[in-house]
């Protein structure tokens, strides 16, 4: 794990976007795994601005969404497929035939997950992925458990995840889907560059636990990124504020 500590959310977003732009410039047909959640919204905004300024093109890029709710369709405004359109894809030149996402409405979800994984593998695996950290340590929707799952799979969302994500559903936990589809830990570990973004005081405990505790713990899925060959955390000063600086410095 490597670490950048930036001043605030805006600088985190800019730094993350710069890493994405660097990656797409060195490999225009980048296989980019797109995250949802609040953390990456600023980064998408910077990417859209840079595209509009003519500083970058995504014309040959291929995108795979990292996760999706089960039971809501891509045109539902709470779906992650819709989120990607709203914050990024509709503004840039990614070709629609290069946009892939798990179909949360598939009649046979297991089969859909299998073909999603095969599609990623057929392109040589993910080049770049970005995620926030869930309050229970999840990455994508790989929820804590006695084991983690290698490839794209259906997951029962944790109570804490349902509660946290209810803010996107008018605060009503009953409206949040109880199941989701997520890329798996092997797909994450094989991703050539994996970025984690975290900003704000509400992420400070998560960062402390992730950096101060060296266990590789399936009950804390983000801890597996300790074994990732090329993983960079981009966090702000508030998110770093509870962690022993001597420990953080080892990763800078
Ligand atoms: C959702 C996403 C995760 C993301 C998490 C963190 O649960 N499925 O991929 O990491 O939110 O959310 P936020 O960035 O809003 O803190």
Coordinates of N, CA and C and ligand atoms in Angstrom, one line a residue:
X1 N 0.9 -1.2 0.0 CA 0.0 0.0 0.0 C 0.9 1.2 0.0
X2 N 0.5 2.2 -0.8 CA 1.1 3.5 -0.8 C 0.1 4.5 -0.4
X3 N 0.5 5.7 0.1 CA -0.4 6.6 0.6 C -0.1 8.0 0.2
X4 N -1.1 8.8 -0.2 CA -1.0 10.2 -0.4 C -2.0 10.8 0.6
X5 N -1.5 11.8 1.4 CA -2.4 12.6 2.3 C -2.5 14.0 1.7
X6 N -3.7 14.3 1.4 CA -3.9 15.7 0.7 C -4.7 16.5 1.7
X7 N -4.8 17.8 1.4 CA -5.4 18.8 2.3 C -6.9 18.5 2.6
X8 N -7.6 18.3 1.5 CA -9.1 18.1 1.7 C -9.7 17.4 0.5
X9 N -11.0 17.2 0.5 CA -11.7 16.4 -0.5 C -11.4 16.9 -1.9
X10 N -11.3 18.2 -2.1 CA -11.1 18.7 -3.5 C -9.7 18.3 -4.0
X11 N -8.7 18.3 -3.1 CA -7.4 17.9 -3.6 C -7.3 16.4 -3.8
X12 N -8.0 15.7 -2.9 CA -8.1 14.2 -3.1 C -8.7 13.9 -4.5
X13 N -9.8 14.6 -4.8 CA -10.5 14.4 -6.1 C -9.6 14.7 -7.2
X14 N -8.8 15.8 -7.1 CA -8.0 16.2 -8.2 C -6.8 15.2 -8.4
X15 N -6.2 14.8 -7.3 CA -5.1 13.9 -7.3 C -5.6 12.5 -8.0
X16 N -6.8 12.1 -7.5 CA -7.3 10.8 -8.1 C -7.5 10.9 -9.6
X17 N -8.1 12.1 -10.0 CA -8.4 12.3 -11.4 C -7.1 12.3 -12.2
X18 N -6.1 12.9 -11.6 CA -4.8 13.0 -12.3 C -4.2 11.6 -12.6
X19 N -4.4 10.7 -11.6 CA -3.9 9.3 -11.7 C -4.7 8.6 -12.8
X20 N -6.0 8.9 -12.9 CA -6.8 8.2 -13.9 C -6.4 8.8 -15.3
X21 N -6.2 10.1 -15.4 CA -5.8 10.6 -16.7 C -4.4 10.1 -17.1
X22 N -3.5 10.0 -16.2 CA -2.2 9.4 -16.5 C -2.3 8.0 -17.0
X23 N -3.2 7.2 -16.4 CA -3.4 5.8 -16.8 C -4.0 5.7 -18.2
X24 N -5.0 6.6 -18.5 CA -5.7 6.5 -19.8 C -4.8 7.1 -20.9
X25 N -3.9 8.0 -20.5 CA -2.9 8.5 -21.5 C -1.9 7.4 -21.9
X26 N -1.5 6.7 -20.9 CA -0.5 5.6 -21.2 C -1.1 4.4 -21.8
X27 N -2.4 4.2 -21.6 CA -3.1 3.0 -22.2 C -4.5 3.5 -22.6
X28 N -4.7 4.0 -23.8 CA -6.0 4.6 -24.1 C -7.2 3.6 -24.1
X29 N -6.9 2.3 -24.3 CA -7.9 1.3 -24.1 C -8.0 0.7 -22.7
X30 N -7.8 1.6 -21.8 CA -7.8 1.2 -20.3 C -9.1 0.5 -19.9
X31 N -8.9 -0.6 -19.2 CA -10.1 -1.3 -18.6 C -10.3 -0.7 -17.2
X32 N -11.3 0.2 -17.1 CA -11.5 1.0 -15.9 C -12.7 0.5 -15.1
X33 N -12.5 0.2 -13.9 CA -13.7 -0.3 -13.0 C -14.2 0.9 -12.2
X34 N -15.4 1.2 -12.5 CA -16.0 2.5 -11.9 C -16.7 2.3 -10.6
X35 N -16.4 3.2 -9.6 CA -17.1 3.1 -8.3 C -18.3 4.0 -8.2
X36 N -19.2 3.7 -7.3 CA -20.3 4.6 -6.9 C -20.0 5.1 -5.5
X37 N -20.9 5.7 -4.9 CA -20.7 6.2 -3.5 C -20.4 7.7 -3.6
X38 N -20.3 8.3 -2.4 CA -20.0 9.8 -2.4 C -18.6 10.1 -2.7
X39 N -17.6 9.2 -2.2 CA -16.2 9.5 -2.3 C -15.7 9.9 -3.7
X40 N -16.2 9.1 -4.8 CA -15.6 9.4 -6.1 C -16.3 10.6 -6.9
X41 N -17.3 11.2 -6.3 CA -18.1 12.2 -7.1 C -17.2 13.3 -7.5
X42 N -16.4 13.8 -6.6 CA -15.5 14.9 -6.9 C -14.5 14.6 -8.0
X43 N -14.0 13.4 -8.0 CA -13.1 12.9 -9.0 C -13.7 12.9 -10.4
X44 N -15.0 12.4 -10.5 CA -15.7 12.4 -11.7 C -15.8 13.8 -12.3
X45 N -16.1 14.7 -11.4 CA -16.3 16.1 -11.8 C -15.0 16.7 -12.4
X46 N -13.9 16.4 -11.8 CA -12.6 16.8 -12.3 C -12.4 16.1 -13.7
X47 N -12.7 14.9 -13.8 CA -12.5 14.2 -15.1 C -13.3 14.8 -16.2
X48 N -14.6 15.1 -15.9 CA -15.5 15.7 -16.9 C -14.9 17.1 -17.3
X49 N -14.5 17.9 -16.3 CA -13.9 19.2 -16.6 C -12.7 19.1 -17.5
X50 N -11.8 18.1 -17.2 CA -10.6 18.0 -18.0 C -10.9 17.5 -19.4
X51 N -12.0 16.7 -19.5 CA -12.4 16.3 -20.8 C -13.0 17.5 -21.6
X52 N -13.7 18.3 -20.9 CA -14.3 19.5 -21.6 C -13.3 20.5 -22.0
X53 N -12.2 20.5 -21.3 CA -11.1 21.4 -21.6 C -10.2 20.8 -22.7
X54 N -10.5 19.6 -23.1 CA -9.7 19.0 -24.2 C -8.4 18.4 -23.7
X55 N -8.3 18.2 -22.3 CA -7.0 17.7 -21.8 C -6.9 16.2 -21.8
X56 N -8.1 15.5 -22.0 CA -8.1 14.0 -22.0 C -9.2 13.5 -22.9
X57 N -9.0 12.4 -23.5 CA -10.2 11.7 -24.2 C -10.3 10.3 -23.6
X58 N -11.5 9.8 -23.6 CA -11.8 8.5 -23.1 C -12.4 7.6 -24.2
X59 N -12.0 8.0 -25.4 CA -12.7 7.4 -26.6 C -12.5 5.9 -26.7
X60 N -11.3 5.4 -26.3 CA -11.1 3.9 -26.4 C -11.2 3.2 -25.1
X61 N -11.6 3.9 -24.0 CA -11.6 3.3 -22.7 C -12.8 2.3 -22.6
X62 N -12.6 1.3 -21.8 CA -13.7 0.3 -21.5 C -14.0 0.4 -20.0
X63 N -15.3 0.5 -19.7 CA -15.6 0.6 -18.3 C -16.5 -0.6 -17.8
X64 N -16.2 -1.0 -16.6 CA -17.0 -2.0 -15.9 C -17.4 -1.4 -14.6
X65 N -18.7 -1.4 -14.3 CA -19.1 -0.9 -12.9 C -18.7 -1.9 -11.9
X66 N -18.3 -1.4 -10.7 CA -17.7 -2.3 -9.7 C -18.8 -3.1 -9.0
X67 N -20.0 -2.5 -8.8 CA -21.1 -3.2 -8.1 C -22.4 -2.6 -8.6
X68 N -23.5 -3.2 -8.1 CA -24.8 -2.8 -8.5 C -25.8 -3.5 -7.5
X69 N -26.9 -2.8 -7.3 CA -28.0 -3.3 -6.5 C -28.8 -4.4 -7.3
X70 N -29.3 -5.4 -6.6 CA -30.2 -6.4 -7.2 C -31.6 -5.8 -7.1
X71 N -32.3 -6.0 -8.2 CA -33.7 -5.6 -8.2 C -34.1 -4.2 -8.7
X72 N -33.1 -3.5 -9.1 CA -33.4 -2.2 -9.7 C -32.7 -2.1 -11.0
X73 N -33.4 -1.5 -12.0 CA -32.9 -1.5 -13.4 C -32.0 -0.3 -13.6
X74 N -31.2 -0.4 -14.7 CA -30.2 0.6 -15.0 C -30.8 2.0 -15.2
X75 N -32.1 2.1 -15.5 CA -32.7 3.4 -15.7 C -33.4 4.0 -14.4
X76 N -33.2 3.2 -13.3 CA -33.7 3.7 -12.0 C -32.6 4.6 -11.4
X77 N -33.0 5.7 -10.9 CA -32.0 6.7 -10.5 C -31.2 6.3 -9.3
X78 N -31.6 5.2 -8.6 CA -30.8 4.7 -7.5 C -29.8 3.6 -7.9
X79 N -29.9 3.2 -9.2 CA -28.9 2.2 -9.7 C -27.5 2.8 -9.9
X80 N -26.5 1.9 -9.7 CA -25.2 2.4 -10.0 C -24.9 2.7 -11.4
X81 N -25.6 1.9 -12.3 CA -25.5 2.2 -13.7 C -25.9 3.6 -14.1
X82 N -27.0 4.0 -13.4 CA -27.5 5.4 -13.6 C -26.6 6.4 -13.0
X83 N -26.0 6.1 -11.8 CA -25.1 7.0 -11.2 C -23.9 7.3 -12.1
X84 N -23.4 6.2 -12.8 CA -22.2 6.4 -13.6 C -22.5 7.4 -14.8
X85 N -23.8 7.2 -15.3 CA -24.2 8.1 -16.4 C -24.3 9.5 -15.9
X86 N -24.9 9.6 -14.8 CA -25.2 11.0 -14.2 C -24.0 11.7 -13.9
X87 N -22.9 11.0 -13.3 CA -21.7 11.8 -12.9 C -20.6 11.8 -13.9
X88 N -20.6 10.8 -14.8 CA -19.4 10.7 -15.7 C -19.8 10.4 -17.2
X89 N -20.4 9.3 -17.4 CA -20.4 8.7 -18.8 C -21.2 9.6 -19.7
X90 N -22.2 10.3 -19.3 CA -23.0 11.0 -20.3 C -22.3 12.3 -20.7
X91 N -21.3 12.7 -20.0 CA -20.5 13.9 -20.4 C -19.3 13.7 -21.2
X92 N -18.9 12.4 -21.3 CA -17.6 12.2 -21.9 C -17.7 11.2 -23.2
X93 N -16.6 10.9 -23.8 CA -16.7 10.2 -25.1 C -16.4 8.7 -25.0
X94 N -16.7 8.1 -23.8 CA -16.7 6.6 -23.8 C -17.8 6.1 -24.7
X95 N -17.4 5.1 -25.5 CA -18.4 4.6 -26.5 C -19.4 3.7 -25.7
X96 N -20.7 3.8 -26.1 CA -21.7 3.1 -25.3 C -21.4 1.5 -25.4
X97 N -20.9 1.1 -26.5 CA -20.6 -0.4 -26.6 C -19.4 -0.8 -25.7
X98 N -18.7 0.2 -25.1 CA -17.6 -0.1 -24.2 C -18.0 0.0 -22.7
X99 N -19.3 0.2 -22.5 CA -19.8 0.4 -21.1 C -20.4 -0.9 -20.6
X100 N -19.9 -1.5 -19.6 CA -20.4 -2.7 -19.0 C -20.8 -2.5 -17.6
X101 N -21.9 -3.1 -17.2 CA -22.3 -3.1 -15.8 C -23.1 -4.4 -15.4
X102 N -23.0 -4.8 -14.2 CA -23.8 -6.0 -13.8 C -25.3 -5.7 -13.9
X103 N -26.1 -6.6 -14.4 CA -27.5 -6.4 -14.6 C -28.2 -6.9 -13.3
X104 N -28.6 -5.9 -12.5 CA -29.3 -6.3 -11.2 C -30.7 -6.9 -11.4
X105 N -31.1 -6.8 -12.7 CA -32.5 -7.4 -13.0 C -32.4 -8.7 -13.6
X106 N -31.2 -9.3 -13.8 CA -31.0 -10.5 -14.5 C -31.9 -11.6 -13.9
X107 N -32.5 -12.4 -14.8 CA -33.4 -13.5 -14.3 C -32.5 -14.6 -13.6
X108 N -31.3 -14.8 -14.2 CA -30.4 -15.8 -13.6 C -29.1 -15.0 -13.1
X109 N -29.1 -14.6 -11.9 CA -28.1 -13.7 -11.4 C -26.7 -14.4 -11.4
X110 N -26.7 -15.7 -11.0 CA -25.5 -16.4 -10.9 C -24.8 -16.5 -12.3
X111 N -25.6 -16.7 -13.3 CA -25.1 -16.8 -14.7 C -24.6 -15.4 -15.1
X112 N -25.4 -14.4 -14.8 CA -24.9 -13.0 -15.2 C -23.6 -12.7 -14.5
X113 N -23.4 -13.1 -13.2 CA -22.1 -12.8 -12.5 C -21.0 -13.6 -13.2
X114 N -21.3 -14.8 -13.6 CA -20.2 -15.6 -14.3 C -19.8 -15.0 -15.6
X115 N -20.8 -14.5 -16.4 CA -20.4 -13.9 -17.7 C -19.8 -12.6 -17.5
X116 N -20.1 -11.8 -16.4 CA -19.5 -10.5 -16.2 C -18.0 -10.8 -15.9
X117 N -17.7 -11.8 -15.0 CA -16.3 -12.1 -14.7 C -15.6 -12.6 -15.9
X118 N -16.2 -13.4 -16.7 CA -15.6 -13.9 -17.9 C -15.3 -12.7 -18.9
X119 N -16.2 -11.8 -19.0 CA -16.0 -10.7 -19.8 C -14.8 -9.8 -19.4
X120 N -14.7 -9.6 -18.1 CA -13.5 -8.9 -17.5 C -12.2 -9.7 -17.9
X121 N -12.2 -11.0 -17.6 CA -11.0 -11.8 -17.8 C -10.6 -11.8 -19.3
X122 N -11.7 -11.8 -20.2 CA -11.4 -11.9 -21.6 C -10.6 -10.7 -22.1
X123 N -10.7 -9.6 -21.4 CA -10.0 -8.4 -21.8 C -8.7 -8.2 -21.1
X124 N -8.3 -9.3 -20.3 CA -7.0 -9.3 -19.7 C -7.1 -8.8 -18.2
X125 N -8.3 -8.6 -17.7 CA -8.5 -8.2 -16.3 C -8.5 -6.6 -16.3
X126 N -8.8 -6.2 -15.0 CA -9.0 -4.7 -14.8 C -7.6 -4.0 -14.8
X127 N -7.5 -2.9 -15.5 CA -6.3 -2.1 -15.4 C -6.3 -1.2 -14.2
X128 N -7.5 -0.6 -13.9 CA -7.6 0.4 -12.9 C -8.9 0.3 -12.2
X129 N -9.0 0.4 -10.9 CA -10.2 0.4 -10.2 C -10.1 1.4 -9.0
X130 N -11.2 2.0 -8.6 CA -11.2 2.9 -7.5 C -12.3 2.5 -6.6
X131 N -12.1 2.7 -5.3 CA -13.2 2.4 -4.4 C -13.1 3.4 -3.2
X132 N -14.3 3.6 -2.6 CA -14.3 4.2 -1.2 C -14.2 3.0 -0.2
X133 N -14.3 3.3 1.0 CA -14.3 2.2 2.0 C -15.7 2.3 2.8
X134 N -16.4 1.2 2.8 CA -17.6 1.2 3.6 C -17.4 1.2 5.1
X135 N -18.3 1.6 5.9 CA -18.1 1.8 7.3 C -17.8 0.5 8.0
X136 N -18.1 -0.7 7.3 CA -17.7 -2.0 7.9 C -16.5 -2.5 7.3
X137 N -15.7 -1.7 6.5 CA -14.5 -2.1 5.9 C -14.7 -2.8 4.5
X138 N -15.9 -2.7 4.0 CA -16.1 -3.3 2.7 C -15.4 -2.5 1.6
X139 N -15.0 -3.2 0.5 CA -14.6 -2.6 -0.7 C -15.4 -3.2 -1.8
X140 N -15.9 -2.3 -2.8 CA -17.0 -2.6 -3.6 C -18.1 -3.1 -2.7
X141 N -18.7 -4.2 -3.0 CA -19.7 -4.7 -2.0 C -19.2 -6.0 -1.4
X142 N -17.9 -6.2 -1.2 CA -17.3 -7.4 -0.6 C -17.5 -7.1 0.9
X143 N -18.6 -7.7 1.5 CA -18.9 -7.5 2.9 C -18.1 -8.4 3.8
X144 N -17.9 -8.0 5.0 CA -17.1 -8.8 6.0 C -17.8 -10.2 6.1
X145 N -17.0 -11.2 6.3 CA -17.5 -12.5 6.5 C -16.4 -13.5 6.9
X146 N -16.7 -14.8 7.1 CA -15.7 -15.7 7.4 C -14.9 -16.1 6.2
X147 N -15.4 -15.7 5.0 CA -14.6 -15.9 3.8 C -15.0 -14.8 2.8
X148 N -14.1 -14.5 1.9 CA -14.4 -13.5 0.9 C -14.4 -14.3 -0.5
X149 N -15.1 -13.7 -1.4 CA -15.4 -14.4 -2.7 C -14.5 -13.9 -3.8
X150 N -14.0 -14.8 -4.6 CA -13.0 -14.4 -5.6 C -13.6 -13.6 -6.8
X151 N -14.7 -14.0 -7.3 CA -15.1 -13.4 -8.6 C -16.5 -12.7 -8.4
X152 N -17.0 -12.1 -9.4 CA -18.3 -11.4 -9.3 C -19.3 -12.3 -8.8
X153 N -20.1 -11.7 -7.8 CA -21.0 -12.6 -7.1 C -22.2 -11.8 -6.5
X154 N -23.2 -12.5 -6.1 CA -24.4 -11.9 -5.5 C -24.0 -11.8 -4.0
X155 N -24.4 -10.7 -3.3 CA -24.1 -10.6 -1.9 C -25.3 -10.1 -1.1
X156 N -25.5 -10.6 0.1 CA -26.5 -10.1 1.0 C -25.8 -8.9 1.7
X157 N -26.4 -7.7 1.5 CA -25.8 -6.5 2.1 C -25.9 -6.6 3.7
X158 N -24.9 -6.1 4.3 CA -24.9 -6.0 5.8 C -25.9 -4.9 6.2
X159 N -26.4 -5.1 7.4 CA -27.3 -4.1 8.0 C -26.7 -2.7 8.0
X160 N -25.4 -2.6 8.3 CA -24.7 -1.3 8.4 C -24.7 -0.7 7.0
X161 N -24.5 -1.5 6.0 CA -24.4 -1.0 4.6 C -25.8 -0.4 4.2
X162 N -26.8 -1.2 4.5 CA -28.2 -0.8 4.2 C -28.5 0.5 4.9
X163 N -28.1 0.6 6.2 CA -28.4 1.8 6.9 C -27.6 3.0 6.3
X164 N -26.3 2.8 6.0 CA -25.5 3.9 5.5 C -26.0 4.4 4.1
X165 N -26.4 3.4 3.3 CA -26.8 3.8 1.9 C -28.3 4.2 1.9
X166 N -29.0 4.2 3.0 CA -30.4 4.6 3.0 C -30.4 6.1 2.7
X167 N -29.3 6.8 2.9 CA -29.3 8.3 2.6 C -29.6 8.6 1.2
X168 N -29.3 7.6 0.3 CA -29.6 7.8 -1.1 C -31.1 7.4 -1.4
X169 N -31.8 6.8 -0.5 CA -33.1 6.4 -0.7 C -34.1 7.2 0.3
X170 N -33.8 8.4 0.4 CA -34.7 9.3 1.2 C -34.6 8.9 2.7
X171 N -33.5 8.2 3.1 CA -33.4 7.9 4.5 C -34.2 6.6 5.0
X172 N -34.9 6.0 4.0 CA -35.7 4.9 4.3 C -35.0 3.5 4.1
X173 N -34.6 2.9 5.2 CA -33.9 1.6 5.0 C -34.7 0.6 4.2
X174 N -36.0 0.7 4.4 CA -36.9 -0.4 3.7 C -36.8 -0.3 2.2
X175 N -36.4 0.9 1.7 CA -36.3 1.0 0.2 C -34.9 0.6 -0.3
X176 N -34.0 0.3 0.5 CA -32.6 -0.1 0.1 C -32.7 -1.5 -0.3
X177 N -32.2 -1.9 -1.5 CA -32.2 -3.3 -1.8 C -31.3 -4.1 -0.8
X178 N -31.7 -5.3 -0.5 CA -31.0 -6.1 0.5 C -29.9 -7.0 -0.1
X179 N -29.9 -7.0 -1.5 CA -28.9 -7.8 -2.2 C -28.2 -6.9 -3.2
X180 N -27.0 -7.3 -3.5 CA -26.2 -6.5 -4.6 C -25.4 -7.5 -5.3
X181 N -24.8 -7.0 -6.4 CA -23.8 -7.8 -7.1 C -22.5 -7.0 -7.0
X182 N -21.4 -7.7 -6.8 CA -20.1 -7.0 -6.6 C -19.0 -7.8 -7.4
X183 N -18.0 -7.1 -7.9 CA -16.8 -7.8 -8.3 C -16.2 -8.4 -7.1
X184 N -15.4 -9.4 -7.3 CA -14.8 -10.2 -6.2 C -13.4 -9.8 -5.8
X185 N -12.9 -10.4 -4.8 CA -11.5 -10.0 -4.2 C -10.4 -10.4 -5.2
X186 N -10.6 -11.6 -5.9 CA -9.5 -11.9 -6.9 C -9.4 -10.9 -8.0
X187 N -10.6 -10.4 -8.4 CA -10.6 -9.4 -9.5 C -10.0 -8.1 -9.0
X188 N -10.2 -7.8 -7.7 CA -9.6 -6.7 -7.1 C -8.1 -6.9 -7.0
X189 N -7.7 -8.0 -6.5 CA -6.2 -8.3 -6.3 C -5.4 -8.3 -7.6
X190 N -6.1 -8.7 -8.7 CA -5.5 -8.8 -10.0 C -5.5 -7.5 -10.8
X191 N -6.3 -6.5 -10.2 CA -6.4 -5.2 -10.9 C -5.0 -4.5 -10.9
X192 N -4.6 -4.0 -12.0 CA -3.2 -3.6 -12.1 C -2.9 -2.3 -11.2
X193 N -3.8 -1.4 -11.1 CA -3.7 -0.3 -10.2 C -5.0 -0.1 -9.5
X194 N -4.9 -0.2 -8.1 CA -6.1 -0.1 -7.3 C -6.0 1.2 -6.4
X195 N -7.0 2.1 -6.6 CA -7.0 3.3 -5.8 C -8.1 3.3 -4.8
X196 N -7.8 3.8 -3.6 CA -8.8 3.9 -2.5 C -8.9 5.3 -2.1
X197 N -10.1 5.9 -2.1 CA -10.2 7.3 -1.7 C -11.0 7.4 -0.4
X198 N -10.6 8.3 0.5 CA -11.3 8.5 1.7 C -11.1 9.9 2.2
X199 N -12.2 10.6 2.5 CA -12.0 12.0 3.0 C -13.1 12.3 4.1
X200 N -12.7 13.1 5.0 CA -13.6 13.5 6.1 C -13.4 12.8 7.4
X201 N -13.8 13.4 8.5 CA -13.6 12.9 9.8 C -14.3 11.5 10.0
X202 N -15.4 11.3 9.3 CA -16.2 10.1 9.4 C -15.4 8.9 8.9
X203 N -14.3 9.1 8.1 CA -13.5 8.0 7.6 C -12.3 7.8 8.5
X204 N -12.1 8.6 9.5 CA -10.8 8.6 10.3 C -10.7 7.2 11.0
X205 N -11.7 6.7 11.6 CA -11.7 5.4 12.3 C -11.3 4.3 11.4
X206 N -11.9 4.4 10.2 CA -11.6 3.3 9.2 C -10.2 3.3 8.7
X207 N -9.6 4.5 8.6 CA -8.2 4.6 8.2 C -7.3 4.1 9.3
X208 N -7.7 4.5 10.5 CA -6.9 4.1 11.7 C -6.8 2.5 11.7
X209 N -8.0 1.9 11.7 CA -8.1 0.4 11.8 C -7.3 -0.2 10.6
X210 N -7.4 0.4 9.4 CA -6.8 -0.2 8.2 C -5.2 -0.1 8.3
X211 N -4.7 1.0 8.8 CA -3.3 1.2 8.8 C -2.6 0.7 10.1
X212 N -3.3 0.8 11.2 CA -2.6 0.4 12.5 C -2.7 -1.0 12.8
X213 N -3.7 -1.7 12.2 CA -3.9 -3.2 12.5 C -3.4 -3.9 11.2
X214 N -2.3 -4.7 11.4 CA -1.7 -5.3 10.2 C -2.3 -6.7 9.9
X215 N -3.4 -7.1 10.6 CA -4.0 -8.4 10.2 C -4.6 -8.3 8.9
X216 N -4.6 -9.5 8.1 CA -5.3 -9.6 6.9 C -6.6 -10.3 7.3
X217 N -7.7 -9.6 7.4 CA -8.9 -10.0 8.1 C -10.1 -10.0 7.2
X218 N -10.7 -11.2 7.0 CA -11.9 -11.2 6.1 C -13.1 -10.4 6.7
X219 N -13.0 -10.2 8.1 CA -14.0 -9.3 8.7 C -13.7 -7.8 8.5
X220 N -12.6 -7.6 7.8 CA -12.2 -6.2 7.4 C -11.6 -6.2 6.0
X221 N -12.5 -6.4 5.0 CA -12.0 -6.7 3.6 C -11.0 -5.7 3.1
X222 N -11.0 -4.5 3.5 CA -10.0 -3.5 2.9 C -8.6 -3.9 3.3
X223 N -8.5 -4.7 4.4 CA -7.2 -5.1 4.9 C -6.4 -6.0 3.9
X224 N -7.2 -6.7 3.0 CA -6.6 -7.5 1.9 C -5.7 -6.7 1.0
X225 N -6.0 -5.4 0.9 CA -5.2 -4.5 0.0 C -3.8 -4.4 0.4
X226 N -3.5 -4.8 1.7 CA -2.0 -4.9 2.1 C -1.2 -5.8 1.2
X227 N -1.9 -6.8 0.6 CA -1.2 -7.8 -0.3 C -1.3 -7.3 -1.7
X228 N -1.9 -6.2 -2.0 CA -2.1 -5.8 -3.4 C -0.7 -5.3 -3.9
X229 N -0.3 -5.7 -5.1 CA 1.1 -5.2 -5.5 C 1.1 -3.7 -5.9
X230 N -0.1 -3.1 -6.2 CA 0.0 -1.7 -6.6 C -1.3 -1.0 -6.2
X231 N -1.4 -0.7 -4.9 CA -2.6 -0.1 -4.4 C -2.2 1.3 -3.7
X232 N -2.9 2.3 -4.1 CA -2.6 3.6 -3.5 C -3.9 4.2 -2.8
X233 N -3.7 4.6 -1.5 CA -4.7 5.2 -0.8 C -4.5 6.8 -1.0
X234 N -5.6 7.4 -1.3 CA -5.6 8.9 -1.4 C -6.6 9.4 -0.5
X235 N -6.1 10.0 0.6 CA -7.0 10.4 1.7 C -6.7 11.9 2.1
X236 N -7.6 12.5 2.8 CA -7.4 13.8 3.2 C -6.9 13.9 4.7
X237 N -6.6 15.1 5.2 CA -6.0 15.3 6.5 C -7.0 14.8 7.6
X238 N -8.3 15.1 7.3 CA -9.3 14.7 8.3 C -9.4 13.2 8.4
X239 N -9.4 12.5 7.3 CA -9.4 11.0 7.3 C -8.2 10.4 8.0
X240 N -7.1 11.2 7.9 CA -5.8 10.7 8.5 C -5.7 11.0 9.9
X241 N -6.6 11.9 10.5 CA -6.4 12.6 11.7 C -6.3 11.7 13.0
X242 N -6.8 10.5 12.9 CA -6.8 9.6 14.1 C -5.7 8.6 14.1
X243 N -5.0 8.5 13.0 CA -4.0 7.4 12.8 C -2.6 7.9 13.2
X244 N -1.9 7.1 13.9 CA -0.5 7.4 14.3 C 0.3 7.8 13.1
X245 N 0.8 9.0 13.1 CA 1.5 9.6 11.9 C 2.8 8.8 11.6
X246 N 3.4 8.2 12.7 CA 4.6 7.4 12.4 C 4.3 6.1 11.5
X247 N 3.1 5.6 11.7 CA 2.7 4.5 10.9 C 2.3 4.9 9.5
X248 N 1.6 6.0 9.4 CA 1.3 6.5 8.1 C 2.5 6.8 7.2
X249 N 3.5 7.4 7.9 CA 4.7 7.8 7.2 C 5.4 6.6 6.5
X250 N 5.2 5.4 7.0 CA 5.8 4.2 6.4 C 5.3 4.0 5.0
X251 N 4.1 4.6 4.7 CA 3.5 4.3 3.4 C 3.6 5.5 2.4
X252 N 4.2 6.6 2.9 CA 4.2 7.8 2.1 C 5.4 7.8 1.2
Ligands
LIG1 C1 -21.1 1.9 -1.3 C2 -20.3 1.3 -2.5 C3 -18.9 1.0 -2.1 C4 -18.3 2.3 -1.5 C5 -19.0 2.7 -0.3 C6 -18.5 3.9 0.4 O1 -21.4 0.9 -0.4 N1 -20.8 0.1 -3.0 O2 -18.2 0.7 -3.3 O3 -17.0 2.0 -1.1 O4 -20.3 2.9 -0.7 O5 -19.3 5.0 0.2 P1 -18.9 6.5 0.3 O6 -17.9 6.7 -0.7 O7 -20.2 7.2 0.0 O8 -18.4 6.7 1.7

